[in-house]
Coordinates of C-alpha atoms in Angstrom, one line a residue:
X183 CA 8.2 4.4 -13.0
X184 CA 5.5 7.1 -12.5
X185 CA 3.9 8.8 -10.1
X186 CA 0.0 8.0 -8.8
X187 CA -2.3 11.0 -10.4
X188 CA -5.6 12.1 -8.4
X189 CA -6.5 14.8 -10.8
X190 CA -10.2 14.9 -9.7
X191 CA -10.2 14.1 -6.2
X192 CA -10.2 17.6 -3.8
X193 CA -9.0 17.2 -0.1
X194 CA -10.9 19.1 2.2
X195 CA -10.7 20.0 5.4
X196 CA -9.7 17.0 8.0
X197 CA -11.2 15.6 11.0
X198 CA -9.3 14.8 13.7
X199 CA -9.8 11.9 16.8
X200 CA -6.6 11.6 19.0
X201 CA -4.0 10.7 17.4
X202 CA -6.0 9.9 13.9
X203 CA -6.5 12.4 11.1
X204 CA -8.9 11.8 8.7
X205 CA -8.5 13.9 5.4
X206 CA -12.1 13.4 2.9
X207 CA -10.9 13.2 -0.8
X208 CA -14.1 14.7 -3.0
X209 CA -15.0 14.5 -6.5
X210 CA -17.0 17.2 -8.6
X211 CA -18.4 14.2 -10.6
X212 CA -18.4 10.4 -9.8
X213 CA -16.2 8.5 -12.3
X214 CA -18.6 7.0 -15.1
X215 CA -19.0 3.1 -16.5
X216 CA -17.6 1.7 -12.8
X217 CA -19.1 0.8 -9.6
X218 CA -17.3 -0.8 -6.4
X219 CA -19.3 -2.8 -3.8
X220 CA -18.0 -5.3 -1.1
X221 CA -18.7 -8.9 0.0
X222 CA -18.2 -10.0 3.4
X223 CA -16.1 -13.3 3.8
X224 CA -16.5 -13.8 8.3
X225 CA -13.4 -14.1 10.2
X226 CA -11.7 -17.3 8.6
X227 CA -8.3 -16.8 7.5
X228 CA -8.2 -17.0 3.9
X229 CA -6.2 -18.7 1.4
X230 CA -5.1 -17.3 -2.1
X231 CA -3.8 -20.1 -4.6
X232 CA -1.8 -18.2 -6.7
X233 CA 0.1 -21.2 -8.9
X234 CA 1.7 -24.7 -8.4
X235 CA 2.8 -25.1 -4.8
X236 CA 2.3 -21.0 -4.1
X237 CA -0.4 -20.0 -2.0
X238 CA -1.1 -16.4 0.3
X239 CA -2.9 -17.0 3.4
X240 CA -3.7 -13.7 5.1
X241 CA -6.5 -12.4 7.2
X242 CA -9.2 -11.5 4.4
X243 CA -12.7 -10.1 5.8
X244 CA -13.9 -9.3 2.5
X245 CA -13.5 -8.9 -0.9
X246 CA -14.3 -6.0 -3.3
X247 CA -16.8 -6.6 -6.4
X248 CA -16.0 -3.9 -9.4
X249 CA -19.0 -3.2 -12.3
X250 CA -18.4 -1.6 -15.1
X251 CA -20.0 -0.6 -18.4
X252 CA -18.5 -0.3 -21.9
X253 CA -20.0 2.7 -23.2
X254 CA -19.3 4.5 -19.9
X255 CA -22.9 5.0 -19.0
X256 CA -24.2 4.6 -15.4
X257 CA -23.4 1.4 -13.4
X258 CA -24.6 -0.4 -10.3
X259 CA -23.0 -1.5 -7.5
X260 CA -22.6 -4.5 -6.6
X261 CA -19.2 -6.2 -5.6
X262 CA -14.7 -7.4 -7.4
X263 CA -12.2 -9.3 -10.4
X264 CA -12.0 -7.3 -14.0
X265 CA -12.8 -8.6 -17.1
X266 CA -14.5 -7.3 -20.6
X267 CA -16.2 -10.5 -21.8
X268 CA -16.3 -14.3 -21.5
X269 CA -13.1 -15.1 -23.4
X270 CA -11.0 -12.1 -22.0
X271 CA -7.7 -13.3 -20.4
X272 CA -6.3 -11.5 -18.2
X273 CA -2.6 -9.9 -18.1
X274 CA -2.0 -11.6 -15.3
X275 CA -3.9 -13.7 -12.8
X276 CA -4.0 -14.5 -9.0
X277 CA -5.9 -17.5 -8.8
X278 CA -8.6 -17.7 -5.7
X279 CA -9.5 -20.5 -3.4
X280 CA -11.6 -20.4 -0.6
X281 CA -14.0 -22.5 1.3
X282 CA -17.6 -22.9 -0.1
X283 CA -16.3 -21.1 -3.5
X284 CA -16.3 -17.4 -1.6
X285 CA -14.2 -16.5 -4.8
X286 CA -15.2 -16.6 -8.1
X287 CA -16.3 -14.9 -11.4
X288 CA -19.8 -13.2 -10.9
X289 CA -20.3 -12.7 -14.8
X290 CA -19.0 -11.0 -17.4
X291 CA -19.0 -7.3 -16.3
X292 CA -18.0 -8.4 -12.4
X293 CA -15.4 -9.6 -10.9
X294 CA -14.1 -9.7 -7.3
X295 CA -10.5 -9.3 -6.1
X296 CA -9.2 -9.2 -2.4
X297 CA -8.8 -5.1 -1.5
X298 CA -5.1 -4.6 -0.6
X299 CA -4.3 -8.0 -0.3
X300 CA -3.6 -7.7 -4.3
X301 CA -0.7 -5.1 -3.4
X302 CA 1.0 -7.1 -0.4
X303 CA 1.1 -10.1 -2.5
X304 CA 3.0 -8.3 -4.9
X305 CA 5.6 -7.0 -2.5
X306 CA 5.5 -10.7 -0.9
X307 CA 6.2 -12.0 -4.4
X308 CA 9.2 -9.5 -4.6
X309 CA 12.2 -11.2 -6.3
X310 CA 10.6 -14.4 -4.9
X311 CA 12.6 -17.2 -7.0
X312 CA 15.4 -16.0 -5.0
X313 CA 18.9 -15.9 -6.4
X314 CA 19.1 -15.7 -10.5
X315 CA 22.5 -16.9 -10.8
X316 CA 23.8 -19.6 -8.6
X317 CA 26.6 -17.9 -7.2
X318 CA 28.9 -19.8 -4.5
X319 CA 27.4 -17.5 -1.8
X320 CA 23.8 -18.9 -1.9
X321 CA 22.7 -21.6 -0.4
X322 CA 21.0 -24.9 -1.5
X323 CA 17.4 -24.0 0.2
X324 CA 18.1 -20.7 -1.9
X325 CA 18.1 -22.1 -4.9
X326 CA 15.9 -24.7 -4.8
X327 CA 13.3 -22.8 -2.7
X328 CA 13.7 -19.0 -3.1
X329 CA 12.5 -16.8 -0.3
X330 CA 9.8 -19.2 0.0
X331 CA 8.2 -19.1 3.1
X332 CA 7.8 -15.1 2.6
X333 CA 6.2 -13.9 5.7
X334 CA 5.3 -10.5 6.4
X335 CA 3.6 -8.6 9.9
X336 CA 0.6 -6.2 9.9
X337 CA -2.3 -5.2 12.4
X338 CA -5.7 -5.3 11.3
X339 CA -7.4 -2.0 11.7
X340 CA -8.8 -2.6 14.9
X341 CA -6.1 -3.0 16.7
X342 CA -4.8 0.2 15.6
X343 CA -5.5 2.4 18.9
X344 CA -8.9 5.3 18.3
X345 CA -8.8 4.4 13.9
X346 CA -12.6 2.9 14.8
X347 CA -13.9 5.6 16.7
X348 CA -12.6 7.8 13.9
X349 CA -14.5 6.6 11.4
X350 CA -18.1 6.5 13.5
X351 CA -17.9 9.8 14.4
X352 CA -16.1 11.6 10.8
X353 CA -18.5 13.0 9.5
X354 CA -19.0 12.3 5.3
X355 CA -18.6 15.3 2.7
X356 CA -21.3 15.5 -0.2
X357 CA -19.5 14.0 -2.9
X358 CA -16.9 12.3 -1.0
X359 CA -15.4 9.7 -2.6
X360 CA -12.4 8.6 -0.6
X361 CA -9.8 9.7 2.8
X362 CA -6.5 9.7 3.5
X363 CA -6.3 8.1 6.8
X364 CA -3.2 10.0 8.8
X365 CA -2.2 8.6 12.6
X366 CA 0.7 11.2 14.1
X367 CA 0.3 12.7 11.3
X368 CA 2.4 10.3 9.8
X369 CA 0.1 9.0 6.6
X370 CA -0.9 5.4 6.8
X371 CA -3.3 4.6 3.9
X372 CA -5.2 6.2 0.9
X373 CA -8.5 4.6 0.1
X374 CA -10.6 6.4 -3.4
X375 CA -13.6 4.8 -4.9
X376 CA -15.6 5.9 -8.3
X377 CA -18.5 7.0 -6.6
X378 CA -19.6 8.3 -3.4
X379 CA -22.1 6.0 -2.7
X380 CA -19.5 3.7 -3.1
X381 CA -17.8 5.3 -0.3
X382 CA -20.4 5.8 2.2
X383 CA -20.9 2.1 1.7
X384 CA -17.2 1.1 1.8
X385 CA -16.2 3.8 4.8
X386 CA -16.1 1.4 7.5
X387 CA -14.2 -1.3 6.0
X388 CA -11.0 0.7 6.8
X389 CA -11.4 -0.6 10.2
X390 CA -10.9 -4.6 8.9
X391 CA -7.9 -2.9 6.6
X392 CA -4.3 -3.5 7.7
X393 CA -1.6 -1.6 8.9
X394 CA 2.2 -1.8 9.4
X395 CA 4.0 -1.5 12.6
X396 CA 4.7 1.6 12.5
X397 CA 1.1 3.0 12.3
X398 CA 0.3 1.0 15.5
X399 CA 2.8 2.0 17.2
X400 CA 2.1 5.6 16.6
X401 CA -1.7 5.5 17.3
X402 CA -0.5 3.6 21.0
X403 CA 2.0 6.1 21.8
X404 CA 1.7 9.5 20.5
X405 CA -0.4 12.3 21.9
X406 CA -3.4 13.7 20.0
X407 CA -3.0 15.9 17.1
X408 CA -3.8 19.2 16.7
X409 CA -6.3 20.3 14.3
X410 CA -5.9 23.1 11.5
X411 CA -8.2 25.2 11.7
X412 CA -8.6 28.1 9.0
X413 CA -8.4 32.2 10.4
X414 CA -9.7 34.8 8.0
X415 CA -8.8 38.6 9.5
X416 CA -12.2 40.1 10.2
X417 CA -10.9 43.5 9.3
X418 CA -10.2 42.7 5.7
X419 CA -13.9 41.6 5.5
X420 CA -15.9 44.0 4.5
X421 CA -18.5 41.9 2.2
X422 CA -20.2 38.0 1.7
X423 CA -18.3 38.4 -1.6
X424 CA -15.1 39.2 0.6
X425 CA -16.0 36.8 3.0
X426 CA -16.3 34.2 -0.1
X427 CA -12.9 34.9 -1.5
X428 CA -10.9 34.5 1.8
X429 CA -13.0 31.2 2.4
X430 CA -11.8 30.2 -0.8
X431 CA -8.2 31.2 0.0
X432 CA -8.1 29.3 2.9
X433 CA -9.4 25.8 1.0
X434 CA -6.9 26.6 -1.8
X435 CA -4.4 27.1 1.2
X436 CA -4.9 23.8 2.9
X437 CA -5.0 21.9 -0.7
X438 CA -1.6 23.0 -1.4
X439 CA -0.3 22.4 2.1
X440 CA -1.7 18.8 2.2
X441 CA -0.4 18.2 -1.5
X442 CA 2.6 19.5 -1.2
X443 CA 3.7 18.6 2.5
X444 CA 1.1 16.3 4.1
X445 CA 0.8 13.6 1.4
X446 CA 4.1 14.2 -0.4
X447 CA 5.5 11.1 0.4
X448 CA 2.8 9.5 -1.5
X449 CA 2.2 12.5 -4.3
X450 CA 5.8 12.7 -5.2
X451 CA 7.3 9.5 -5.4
X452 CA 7.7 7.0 -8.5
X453 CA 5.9 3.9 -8.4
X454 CA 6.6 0.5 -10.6
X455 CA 3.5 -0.3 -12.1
X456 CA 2.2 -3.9 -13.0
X457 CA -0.8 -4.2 -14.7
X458 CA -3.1 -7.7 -13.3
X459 CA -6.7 -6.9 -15.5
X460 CA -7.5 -4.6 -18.4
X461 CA -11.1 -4.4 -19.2
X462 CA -13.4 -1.6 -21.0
X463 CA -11.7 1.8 -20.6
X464 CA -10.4 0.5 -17.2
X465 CA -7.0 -1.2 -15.9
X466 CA -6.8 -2.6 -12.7
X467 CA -2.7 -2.4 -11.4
X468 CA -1.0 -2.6 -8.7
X469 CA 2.1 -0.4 -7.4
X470 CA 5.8 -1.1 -5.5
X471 CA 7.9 2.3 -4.8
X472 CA 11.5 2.5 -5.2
X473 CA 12.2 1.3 -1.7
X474 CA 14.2 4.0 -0.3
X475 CA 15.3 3.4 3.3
X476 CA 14.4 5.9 6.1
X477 CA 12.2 7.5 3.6
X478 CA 8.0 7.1 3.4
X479 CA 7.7 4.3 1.2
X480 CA 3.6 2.7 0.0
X481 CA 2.4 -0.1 -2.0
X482 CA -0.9 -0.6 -3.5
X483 CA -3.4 -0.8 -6.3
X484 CA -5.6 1.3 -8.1
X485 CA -7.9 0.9 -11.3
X486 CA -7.1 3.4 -13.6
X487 CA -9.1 5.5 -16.6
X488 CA -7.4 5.1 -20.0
X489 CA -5.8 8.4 -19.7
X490 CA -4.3 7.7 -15.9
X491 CA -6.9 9.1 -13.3
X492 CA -7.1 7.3 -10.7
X493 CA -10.6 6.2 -10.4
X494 CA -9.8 3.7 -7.1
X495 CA -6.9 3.1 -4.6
X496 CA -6.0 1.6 -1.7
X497 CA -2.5 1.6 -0.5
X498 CA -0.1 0.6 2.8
X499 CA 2.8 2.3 4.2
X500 CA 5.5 -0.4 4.5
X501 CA 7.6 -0.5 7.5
X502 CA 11.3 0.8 7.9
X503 CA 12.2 -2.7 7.9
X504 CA 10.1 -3.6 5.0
X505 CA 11.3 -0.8 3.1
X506 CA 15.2 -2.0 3.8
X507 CA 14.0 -6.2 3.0
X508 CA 12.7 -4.5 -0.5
X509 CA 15.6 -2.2 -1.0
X510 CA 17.9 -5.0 0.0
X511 CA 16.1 -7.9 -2.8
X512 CA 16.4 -4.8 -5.5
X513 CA 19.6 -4.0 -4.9
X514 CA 20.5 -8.0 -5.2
X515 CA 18.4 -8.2 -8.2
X516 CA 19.9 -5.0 -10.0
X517 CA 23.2 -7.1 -9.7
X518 CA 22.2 -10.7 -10.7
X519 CA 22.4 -11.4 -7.1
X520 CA 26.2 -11.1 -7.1
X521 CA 27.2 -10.4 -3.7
X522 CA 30.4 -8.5 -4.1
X523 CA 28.7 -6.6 -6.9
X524 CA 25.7 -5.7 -5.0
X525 CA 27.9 -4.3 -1.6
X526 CA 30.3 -2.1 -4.1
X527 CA 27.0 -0.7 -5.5
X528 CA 25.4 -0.3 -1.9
X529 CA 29.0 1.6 -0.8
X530 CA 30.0 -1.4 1.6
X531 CA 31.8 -4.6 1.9
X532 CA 30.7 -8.3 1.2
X533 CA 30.3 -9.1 5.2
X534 CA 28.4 -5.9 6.0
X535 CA 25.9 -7.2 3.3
X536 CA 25.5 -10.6 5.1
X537 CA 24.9 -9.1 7.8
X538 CA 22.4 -6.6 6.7
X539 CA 21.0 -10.3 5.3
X540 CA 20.8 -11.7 8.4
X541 CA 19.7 -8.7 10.4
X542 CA 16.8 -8.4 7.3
X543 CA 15.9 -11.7 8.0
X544 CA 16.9 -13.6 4.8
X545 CA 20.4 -15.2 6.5
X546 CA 18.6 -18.4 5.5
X547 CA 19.9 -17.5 1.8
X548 CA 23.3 -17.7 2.6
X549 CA 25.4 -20.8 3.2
X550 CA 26.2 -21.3 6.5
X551 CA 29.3 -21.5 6.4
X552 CA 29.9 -17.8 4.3
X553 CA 27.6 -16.7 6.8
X554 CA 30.3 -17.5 10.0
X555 CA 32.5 -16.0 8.2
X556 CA 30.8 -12.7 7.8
X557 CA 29.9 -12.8 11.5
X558 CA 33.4 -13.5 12.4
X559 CA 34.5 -10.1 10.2
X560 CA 32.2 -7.9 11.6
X561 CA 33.2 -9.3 15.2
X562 CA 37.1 -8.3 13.8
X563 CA 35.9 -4.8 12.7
X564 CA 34.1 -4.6 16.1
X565 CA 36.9 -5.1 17.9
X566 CA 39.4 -2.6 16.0
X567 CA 36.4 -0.1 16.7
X568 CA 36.2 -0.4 20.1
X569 CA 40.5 -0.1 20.3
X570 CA 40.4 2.8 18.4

């Protein structure tokens, strides 16, 4: 478990639009040896074979293409998959099949992967085999089949209420290389790149991104934000080389106050990493947090320098009830999928935890019969609740 590091990247001041806060991430110098461009796949639905009778199929407008050089000098951009040479293999792989081969090796020092979708996958593939040990609990479609079929919710970007006016009107920083995207001030993605032509070029894909229930729901119903907007006391002025320190106050000011408070939820949590490509002095990954319930809680993925800067990212806040399906499947896991085991550890007894099941949507991995019987003891413990 660590924690994402973006030693290098600057917030700066945001840009508000309604509800949406826009918060430019800037580098001093562009990350060397890796370029990030982007290749437009249409409207189709895609489909992602990922291994004998497993496939995604998600909305997927385009993929990413990364470049990279081994000696670190200067490359080009052009579009996303990571690999050194011709007879790399990769740590792990998430095979890609699409119509008119949309997906596919570009050569040697390119390689395209699907941005973000890499990091839902991997919380869809969460404890996917299902139940470890065939306790008496689970049922026979849990064992035989797992979790599968894993279905998750999310709104592409424009359906997410004033996020594309946003980005036409914010207006780009020199050297920006990425934005924290905030709606109610409540943050909803992180997007970085290498370089900020990158970024100028990438900026409006945020709008085909996707985003949890939450987000939508915020950007439909809550009022416009305020912006925060920097006050230097005119009598402590009495210079440009006063004026020039109090500016820079106030930018040291907000970076803290966005670190520290803004993005904390992000910043400060611990992240389980698994790495999916290595190649040259670069390692593509992708993230799951610790899933803690009524808590801010992101997946994603990011291609890291040797020594841990974060040279791209793209993440997603999950939903409350994403967050509890993932704490729920760890919690199982953690315990070898031993029911009574798992509810002493969670504080609670074997019915509540069938229920929490069913209510999580995964009821379908009990038997049916265990599963009345839950039901009929919570209906008990309802009833001594309302006599009490």
């Amino acid at each position: 478990m660590t924690t994402l590091d973006l030693t290098g990247l600057t917030p700066r001041p945001s840009q508000v639009w309604n509800a949406v806060r826009l918060v430019p991430l800037v580098r001093d110098e562009p990350v060397h040896g890796l370029r990030l461009g982007t290749q437009l796949y249409g409207d189709a639905a895609g489909l992602v074979e990922l291994g004998p009778r497993q496939v995604y199929t998600s909305y997927v407008p385009h993929g990413f293409v990364a470049s990279w050089t081994e000696d670190g000098t200067p490359a080009a951009a052009y579009g996303t998959h990571l690999s050194a040479d011709g007879n790399a293999v990769p740590a792990a792989t998430m095979g890609l099949r699409f119509p008119h081969r949309m997906a596919r090796r570009q050569a040697k020092d390119r390689l395209r992967f699907l941005p973000l979708h890499l990091a839902l996958e991997g919380y869809l593939a969460l404890h996917f085999g299902g139940p470890s040990v065939a306790w008496e609990e689970w049922s026979q479609r849990a064992i035989r089949q797992g979790l599968s079929p894993r279905v998750e919710e999310a709104y592409v970007g424009g359906e997410v209420r004033g996020l594309a006016d946003a980005l036409r009107v914010f207006e780009l920083h020199p050297g920006q290389c990425g934005v924290l995207l905030y709606v109610a001030d409540a943050l909803a993605a992180a997007f970085a790149v290498p370089h900020p032509d990158d970024y100028r070029a990438l900026h409006a894909t945020l709008v085909q991104d996707l985003y949890g229930e939450l987000i939508h729901h915020y950007a439909t119903l809550m009022p416009p934000v305020g912006d925060f907007r920097a006050r230097i006391p005119d009598a402590q002025i009495r210079s440009l080389a006063h004026l020039r320190t109090a500016v820079a106050e106030q930018e040291q000011a907000w970076t803290h106050f966005h670190d520290t408070t803004m993005a904390a939820g992000l910043l400060e949590s611990a992240y389980a990493w698994q790495t999916v490509y290595r190649m040259g002095g670069f390692t593509l990954s992708r993230f799951l947090p610790e899933f803690r319930p009524k808590q801010e809680n992101h997946i994603g993925e990011a291609i890291t320098e040797d020594s841990g800067k974060v040279a791209y990212l793209k993440t997603f806040r999950l939903s409350e009830t994403q967050v509890r399906r993932g704490h729920l499947l760890s919690r199982l896991a953690a315990h070898d999928w031993h029911m009574a085991d798992t509810a002493g550890g969670l504080g609670i007894d074997e019915a509540q935890l069938g229920l929490r099941l069913e209510s999580a949507g995964f009821g379908f991995l009990l038997r049916q019969d265990v599963l009345d019987g839950y039901r009929r003891q919570g209906r008990i413990r309802t009833g001594r609740a309302r006599r009490d």
